[in-house]
Amino acid sequence: MTDLTTSTPGDEDRAAAPGRADHGSGPGDRADRAGHEGRTDHEDRAGHDDRDRRAAGERSPGDREWSLDELAEAYAYPAGLPAEGPGSAWLRANMVSTLDGAAQHDGRSQPISCAADMRIFGTLRALADVVIAGAETVRQEGYRPARAREAFAARRAAAGQGPAPAVAVVSGSLDLDFSLPLFTEPLVPTLVVTGSGAPADRIAAAREAGAEVVIAGEGARVDPARAVRELADRGLRRQLTEGGPRLLGQFVAAGVLDELCLTLSPMLTAGDAQRIAGGPGVTVPERFTLASLLEEDGFLFGRYRR
């Protein structure tokens, strides 16, 4: 895995993993339309050698698999979040998209993912207090409880976290199968986030299954900003949403998303698959800042912050 950016010097929030190097870019890095002018013979040979290594399943010099500790440092949540009030929660999203903007293939994200994406996926989960997902994503992706991982046990203990993050399912109707392991076998009780007008029998079924019901809206609607606050009030301040696109779109429209971890998959799918965020648009697009960019086998792993 190659690092394509470095953190801004002095910015403690953007934790740089050991061995990171600044590869830079600029006008001198641009190729002409044919892709050859301005390149030296040495650069051409290096490019061919690199492609040959990748074709043979080998890594380029300086390109290695980052350790889980290095990934955990690179994706660390900001330090010094206030204990309560505005800014006490940090909501990040983790999504994957193809080159042509598809967030799924055949209704699932796994076909457009890769091994490195899954390692980062697991690292982000291991750093979070709570993983937030929409009901449709839970159904389509076959969500199971987050598991405890020995590699992150000491880090979580030092941060005052339990052995695994909780999973919070956002659903206005509570049309969920409460007999699934997500509800019957979690290390940490699963939460269901719903509105005050959710069906009483479904609320009762959720509680009977052992889930904690969080009311975060009026009627059957969940207020995204209130959901973030309600979870933070329960001590779940390091928040991670894995979508789906409709839920992420609601967080974006509400202006409560702090960070986007986006995997850009070097695939084209065409079709009418969802984008990573759907639903109502924002009046004025909000610009995020690139915090880090990694690359492996053509996949780009970007981290963008408000």
Short mmCIF file of C-alpha atoms in Angstrom, two decimals:
data_model
loop_
_atom_site.label_atom_id
_atom_site.label_comp_id
_atom_site.label_asym_id
_atom_site.label_seq_id
_atom_site.Cartn_x
_atom_site.Cartn_y
_atom_site.Cartn_z
CA MET A 1 0.00 0.00 0.00
CA THR A 2 1.47 3.31 -1.09
CA ASP A 3 0.84 6.65 0.60
CA LEU A 4 0.17 9.42 -1.93
CA THR A 5 -0.11 12.27 0.57
CA THR A 6 1.21 13.34 3.91
CA SER A 7 -0.51 15.12 6.76
CA THR A 8 -0.07 18.83 7.25
CA PRO A 9 2.90 19.37 9.61
CA GLY A 10 1.70 20.14 13.10
CA ASP A 11 -1.81 18.80 12.57
CA GLU A 12 -2.06 16.24 15.35
CA ASP A 13 -5.50 15.10 14.21
CA ARG A 14 -4.14 13.72 10.97
CA ALA A 15 -2.03 10.94 12.42
CA ALA A 16 0.63 9.80 9.97
CA ALA A 17 1.65 6.17 10.06
CA PRO A 18 5.33 5.24 10.18
CA GLY A 19 7.05 5.12 6.82
CA ARG A 20 4.77 7.60 5.06
CA ALA A 21 6.43 9.52 2.26
CA ASP A 22 5.31 12.52 0.25
CA HIS A 23 5.15 11.60 -3.42
CA GLY A 24 3.74 14.95 -4.44
CA SER A 25 2.27 16.06 -7.75
CA GLY A 26 2.34 19.09 -9.95
CA PRO A 27 2.64 20.37 -13.52
CA GLY A 28 5.79 18.32 -14.08
CA ASP A 29 3.87 15.12 -13.35
CA ARG A 30 1.35 15.65 -16.15
CA ALA A 31 1.63 13.46 -19.22
CA ASP A 32 0.60 14.68 -22.63
CA ARG A 33 -2.53 13.42 -24.36
CA ALA A 34 -0.68 10.41 -25.78
CA GLY A 35 0.80 9.66 -22.35
CA HIS A 36 4.46 9.54 -23.43
CA GLU A 37 5.97 12.98 -24.15
CA GLY A 38 8.06 14.41 -21.35
CA ARG A 39 8.84 10.96 -19.89
CA THR A 40 12.40 9.65 -19.77
CA ASP A 41 13.37 6.15 -20.93
CA HIS A 42 14.06 5.33 -17.29
CA GLU A 43 10.54 6.39 -16.29
CA ASP A 44 9.04 4.32 -19.10
CA ARG A 45 11.02 1.23 -18.07
CA ALA A 46 10.06 1.78 -14.41
CA GLY A 47 6.42 2.00 -15.37
CA HIS A 48 6.59 -1.22 -17.38
CA ASP A 49 8.47 -2.96 -14.55
CA ASP A 50 5.82 -1.86 -12.07
CA ARG A 51 3.00 -3.15 -14.27
CA ASP A 52 4.86 -6.46 -14.73
CA ARG A 53 5.22 -6.85 -10.97
CA ARG A 54 1.53 -6.19 -10.41
CA ALA A 55 0.60 -8.66 -13.15
CA ALA A 56 2.75 -11.27 -11.40
CA GLY A 57 1.16 -10.50 -8.05
CA GLU A 58 4.32 -8.87 -6.70
CA ARG A 59 4.61 -5.56 -4.85
CA SER A 60 6.53 -2.57 -6.17
CA PRO A 61 9.59 -1.38 -4.19
CA GLY A 62 8.36 0.65 -1.23
CA ASP A 63 4.83 -0.72 -1.64
CA ARG A 64 3.96 -2.99 1.26
CA GLU A 65 1.03 -4.12 3.32
CA TRP A 66 0.55 -1.73 6.20
CA SER A 67 0.21 -3.24 9.64
CA LEU A 68 -3.05 -2.92 11.52
CA ASP A 69 -1.30 -0.62 14.01
CA GLU A 70 -0.22 1.68 11.19
CA LEU A 71 -3.73 1.74 9.74
CA ALA A 72 -5.15 2.46 13.19
CA GLU A 73 -2.81 5.44 13.57
CA ALA A 74 -3.56 6.69 10.07
CA TYR A 75 -7.32 6.52 10.64
CA ALA A 76 -7.38 7.60 14.29
CA TYR A 77 -10.30 9.73 15.43
CA PRO A 78 -9.42 13.32 16.39
CA ALA A 79 -8.08 13.67 19.90
CA GLY A 80 -9.65 15.99 22.43
CA LEU A 81 -13.33 15.78 21.52
CA PRO A 82 -15.38 17.61 24.19
CA ALA A 83 -17.17 15.34 26.64
CA GLU A 84 -20.56 16.82 25.82
CA GLY A 85 -22.32 19.48 23.80
CA PRO A 86 -21.58 20.58 20.19
CA GLY A 87 -18.65 18.77 18.67
CA SER A 88 -18.71 15.94 21.21
CA ALA A 89 -19.33 13.37 18.45
CA TRP A 90 -17.30 12.69 15.32
CA LEU A 91 -19.29 11.06 12.52
CA ARG A 92 -17.32 9.45 9.73
CA ALA A 93 -18.63 7.47 6.80
CA ASN A 94 -16.97 4.55 5.05
CA MET A 95 -18.13 3.89 1.50
CA VAL A 96 -16.87 2.36 -1.74
CA SER A 97 -17.59 3.57 -5.25
CA THR A 98 -16.65 2.48 -8.77
CA LEU A 99 -15.11 4.87 -11.27
CA ASP A 100 -18.55 5.51 -12.73
CA GLY A 101 -20.15 6.23 -9.38
CA ALA A 102 -21.79 2.91 -8.45
CA ALA A 103 -21.90 2.18 -4.73
CA GLN A 104 -23.08 -1.41 -5.26
CA HIS A 105 -23.18 -4.22 -7.80
CA ASP A 106 -26.16 -6.54 -7.73
CA GLY A 107 -27.31 -4.75 -4.59
CA ARG A 108 -24.12 -5.34 -2.57
CA SER A 109 -20.85 -3.50 -2.03
CA GLN A 110 -18.61 -6.58 -1.75
CA PRO A 111 -18.21 -7.17 -5.53
CA ILE A 112 -16.55 -3.77 -5.97
CA SER A 113 -14.32 -4.11 -2.90
CA CYS A 114 -10.88 -5.70 -2.43
CA ALA A 115 -8.73 -7.20 0.32
CA ALA A 116 -7.13 -3.87 1.28
CA ASP A 117 -10.55 -2.21 1.40
CA MET A 118 -11.76 -4.90 3.78
CA ARG A 119 -8.71 -4.41 6.03
CA ILE A 120 -9.47 -0.69 6.25
CA PHE A 121 -13.17 -1.52 6.74
CA GLY A 122 -12.23 -3.70 9.71
CA THR A 123 -9.86 -1.08 11.11
CA LEU A 124 -12.51 1.64 10.97
CA ARG A 125 -14.95 -0.61 12.80
CA ALA A 126 -12.34 -1.46 15.42
CA LEU A 127 -11.77 2.24 16.16
CA ALA A 128 -15.45 3.15 16.48
CA ASP A 129 -17.76 3.25 19.48
CA VAL A 130 -20.77 2.59 17.26
CA VAL A 131 -21.43 1.48 13.69
CA ILE A 132 -24.56 3.10 12.23
CA ALA A 133 -26.40 1.48 9.34
CA GLY A 134 -29.75 1.84 7.65
CA ALA A 135 -32.27 -0.99 7.84
CA GLU A 136 -32.10 -1.75 4.12
CA THR A 137 -28.31 -2.05 4.24
CA VAL A 138 -28.59 -4.38 7.25
CA ARG A 139 -30.97 -6.58 5.27
CA GLN A 140 -29.03 -6.55 1.99
CA GLU A 141 -25.55 -6.97 3.43
CA GLY A 142 -26.53 -9.59 6.00
CA TYR A 143 -25.22 -7.62 8.96
CA ARG A 144 -23.87 -9.53 11.92
CA PRO A 145 -22.67 -8.22 15.30
CA ALA A 146 -19.28 -6.50 15.37
CA ARG A 147 -16.70 -8.87 16.79
CA ALA A 148 -13.88 -8.33 19.24
CA ARG A 149 -10.48 -8.36 17.58
CA GLU A 150 -7.39 -9.17 19.58
CA ALA A 151 -5.23 -6.88 17.42
CA PHE A 152 -7.18 -3.86 18.66
CA ALA A 153 -7.95 -5.00 22.23
CA ALA A 154 -5.22 -2.95 23.95
CA ARG A 155 -5.99 0.14 21.88
CA ARG A 156 -9.70 -0.05 22.70
CA ALA A 157 -9.03 -0.64 26.39
CA ALA A 158 -6.69 2.37 26.53
CA ALA A 159 -9.42 4.50 24.93
CA GLY A 160 -11.98 3.32 27.48
CA GLN A 161 -13.92 1.36 24.87
CA GLY A 162 -15.58 -2.03 25.20
CA PRO A 163 -14.35 -5.10 23.34
CA ALA A 164 -16.34 -4.28 20.18
CA PRO A 165 -18.40 -1.42 18.80
CA ALA A 166 -22.16 -1.43 19.12
CA VAL A 167 -24.26 -1.56 15.95
CA ALA A 168 -27.07 0.98 15.62
CA VAL A 169 -29.74 0.25 13.02
CA VAL A 170 -31.75 3.25 11.78
CA SER A 171 -35.34 2.36 10.94
CA GLY A 172 -38.55 4.32 11.15
CA SER A 173 -40.80 1.27 10.71
CA LEU A 174 -38.64 -1.24 12.66
CA ASP A 175 -39.31 -3.75 9.88
CA LEU A 176 -36.44 -5.90 11.08
CA ASP A 177 -35.94 -9.59 11.82
CA PHE A 178 -35.15 -9.57 15.52
CA SER A 179 -34.28 -13.28 15.47
CA LEU A 180 -31.08 -12.59 13.54
CA PRO A 181 -27.67 -12.88 15.28
CA LEU A 182 -27.28 -9.10 15.08
CA PHE A 183 -29.93 -8.89 17.80
CA THR A 184 -29.59 -12.24 19.57
CA GLU A 185 -25.79 -12.71 19.73
CA PRO A 186 -24.01 -9.32 20.02
CA LEU A 187 -21.12 -8.72 22.40
CA VAL A 188 -22.62 -5.28 22.93
CA PRO A 189 -26.40 -4.84 22.74
CA THR A 190 -27.55 -3.66 19.31
CA LEU A 191 -29.39 -0.35 19.21
CA VAL A 192 -32.35 0.48 17.00
CA VAL A 193 -32.77 4.19 16.25
CA THR A 194 -36.32 5.15 15.39
CA GLY A 195 -38.97 7.85 15.74
CA SER A 196 -41.49 8.34 18.52
CA GLY A 197 -44.27 7.19 16.20
CA ALA A 198 -42.77 3.78 15.45
CA PRO A 199 -45.25 0.88 15.86
CA ALA A 200 -45.53 -0.01 19.53
CA ASP A 201 -45.50 -3.75 18.83
CA ARG A 202 -42.22 -3.42 16.92
CA ILE A 203 -40.65 -1.40 19.73
CA ALA A 204 -41.72 -4.12 22.16
CA ALA A 205 -40.30 -6.83 19.86
CA ALA A 206 -36.98 -4.99 19.64
CA ARG A 207 -36.71 -4.71 23.42
CA GLU A 208 -37.74 -8.32 23.92
CA ALA A 209 -34.91 -9.35 21.60
CA GLY A 210 -32.45 -7.43 23.79
CA ALA A 211 -32.01 -4.35 21.60
CA GLU A 212 -31.85 -0.87 23.07
CA VAL A 213 -34.41 1.46 21.49
CA VAL A 214 -33.25 5.02 20.84
CA ILE A 215 -35.91 7.59 20.02
CA ALA A 216 -34.43 10.21 17.70
CA GLY A 217 -37.30 11.87 15.90
CA GLU A 218 -40.96 12.71 15.80
CA GLY A 219 -43.50 10.43 14.14
CA ALA A 220 -41.93 7.66 12.12
CA ARG A 221 -39.06 9.83 10.91
CA VAL A 222 -35.54 9.70 12.33
CA ASP A 223 -33.84 13.09 12.60
CA PRO A 224 -30.19 12.50 11.53
CA ALA A 225 -28.78 15.28 13.72
CA ARG A 226 -30.74 14.09 16.73
CA ALA A 227 -29.59 10.50 16.12
CA VAL A 228 -25.98 11.67 16.33
CA ARG A 229 -26.70 13.54 19.57
CA GLU A 230 -28.65 10.69 21.17
CA LEU A 231 -25.86 8.21 20.50
CA ALA A 232 -23.24 10.66 21.78
CA ASP A 233 -25.27 11.14 24.97
CA ARG A 234 -24.89 7.38 25.53
CA GLY A 235 -21.11 7.70 25.33
CA LEU A 236 -20.96 6.58 21.70
CA ARG A 237 -18.99 9.54 20.38
CA ARG A 238 -16.70 7.91 17.81
CA GLN A 239 -19.34 7.20 15.20
CA LEU A 240 -19.02 5.31 11.93
CA THR A 241 -21.74 4.99 9.32
CA GLU A 242 -21.53 2.42 6.56
CA GLY A 243 -24.63 3.70 4.79
CA GLY A 244 -26.47 2.77 2.83
CA PRO A 245 -26.68 5.62 0.36
CA ARG A 246 -30.03 6.92 1.60
CA LEU A 247 -28.85 7.15 5.21
CA LEU A 248 -25.57 8.79 4.20
CA GLY A 249 -27.52 11.27 2.08
CA GLN A 250 -29.59 12.18 5.13
CA PHE A 251 -26.47 12.78 7.23
CA VAL A 252 -24.99 14.93 4.44
CA ALA A 253 -28.20 16.95 4.02
CA ALA A 254 -28.35 17.50 7.81
CA GLY A 255 -24.77 18.81 7.82
CA VAL A 256 -23.56 16.39 10.50
CA LEU A 257 -21.00 14.35 8.53
CA ASP A 258 -17.46 15.19 9.69
CA GLU A 259 -15.40 12.80 7.59
CA LEU A 260 -15.71 10.56 4.54
CA CYS A 261 -13.46 7.54 4.06
CA LEU A 262 -13.97 6.67 0.39
CA THR A 263 -12.56 3.72 -1.51
CA LEU A 264 -12.44 4.40 -5.24
CA SER A 265 -12.60 1.04 -7.01
CA PRO A 266 -10.96 0.84 -10.47
CA MET A 267 -14.08 -0.77 -11.94
CA LEU A 268 -16.84 0.25 -14.32
CA THR A 269 -20.32 -1.21 -13.91
CA ALA A 270 -22.72 1.07 -15.85
CA GLY A 271 -26.34 0.28 -14.99
CA ASP A 272 -28.43 2.21 -12.51
CA ALA A 273 -26.76 1.37 -9.20
CA GLN A 274 -27.05 3.91 -6.38
CA ARG A 275 -24.39 6.51 -5.69
CA ILE A 276 -22.78 6.54 -2.25
CA ALA A 277 -25.27 9.20 -1.09
CA GLY A 278 -28.88 9.57 -2.18
CA GLY A 279 -31.99 11.47 -1.24
CA PRO A 280 -32.51 15.24 -1.19
CA GLY A 281 -29.63 17.43 -2.27
CA VAL A 282 -28.03 20.30 -0.39
CA THR A 283 -28.60 23.91 -1.40
CA VAL A 284 -24.89 24.69 -1.53
CA PRO A 285 -22.31 21.90 -1.99
CA GLU A 286 -20.05 21.58 1.03
CA ARG A 287 -16.37 21.23 0.28
CA PHE A 288 -14.28 18.75 2.25
CA THR A 289 -10.47 18.69 2.55
CA LEU A 290 -8.31 15.73 1.56
CA ALA A 291 -6.61 14.44 4.72
CA SER A 292 -4.86 11.36 3.29
CA LEU A 293 -4.73 9.21 0.17
CA LEU A 294 -3.47 5.64 -0.09
CA GLU A 295 -3.20 3.38 -3.15
CA GLU A 296 -3.01 -0.37 -3.65
CA ASP A 297 -3.54 -2.32 -6.87
CA GLY A 298 -5.29 0.62 -8.48
CA PHE A 299 -7.71 1.16 -5.58
CA LEU A 300 -7.56 4.62 -3.98
CA PHE A 301 -8.38 5.05 -0.30
CA GLY A 302 -9.16 8.69 0.40
CA ARG A 303 -9.99 10.38 3.68
CA TYR A 304 -11.80 13.70 3.44
CA ARG A 305 -12.65 16.02 6.33
CA ARG A 306 -15.01 18.92 6.79
#
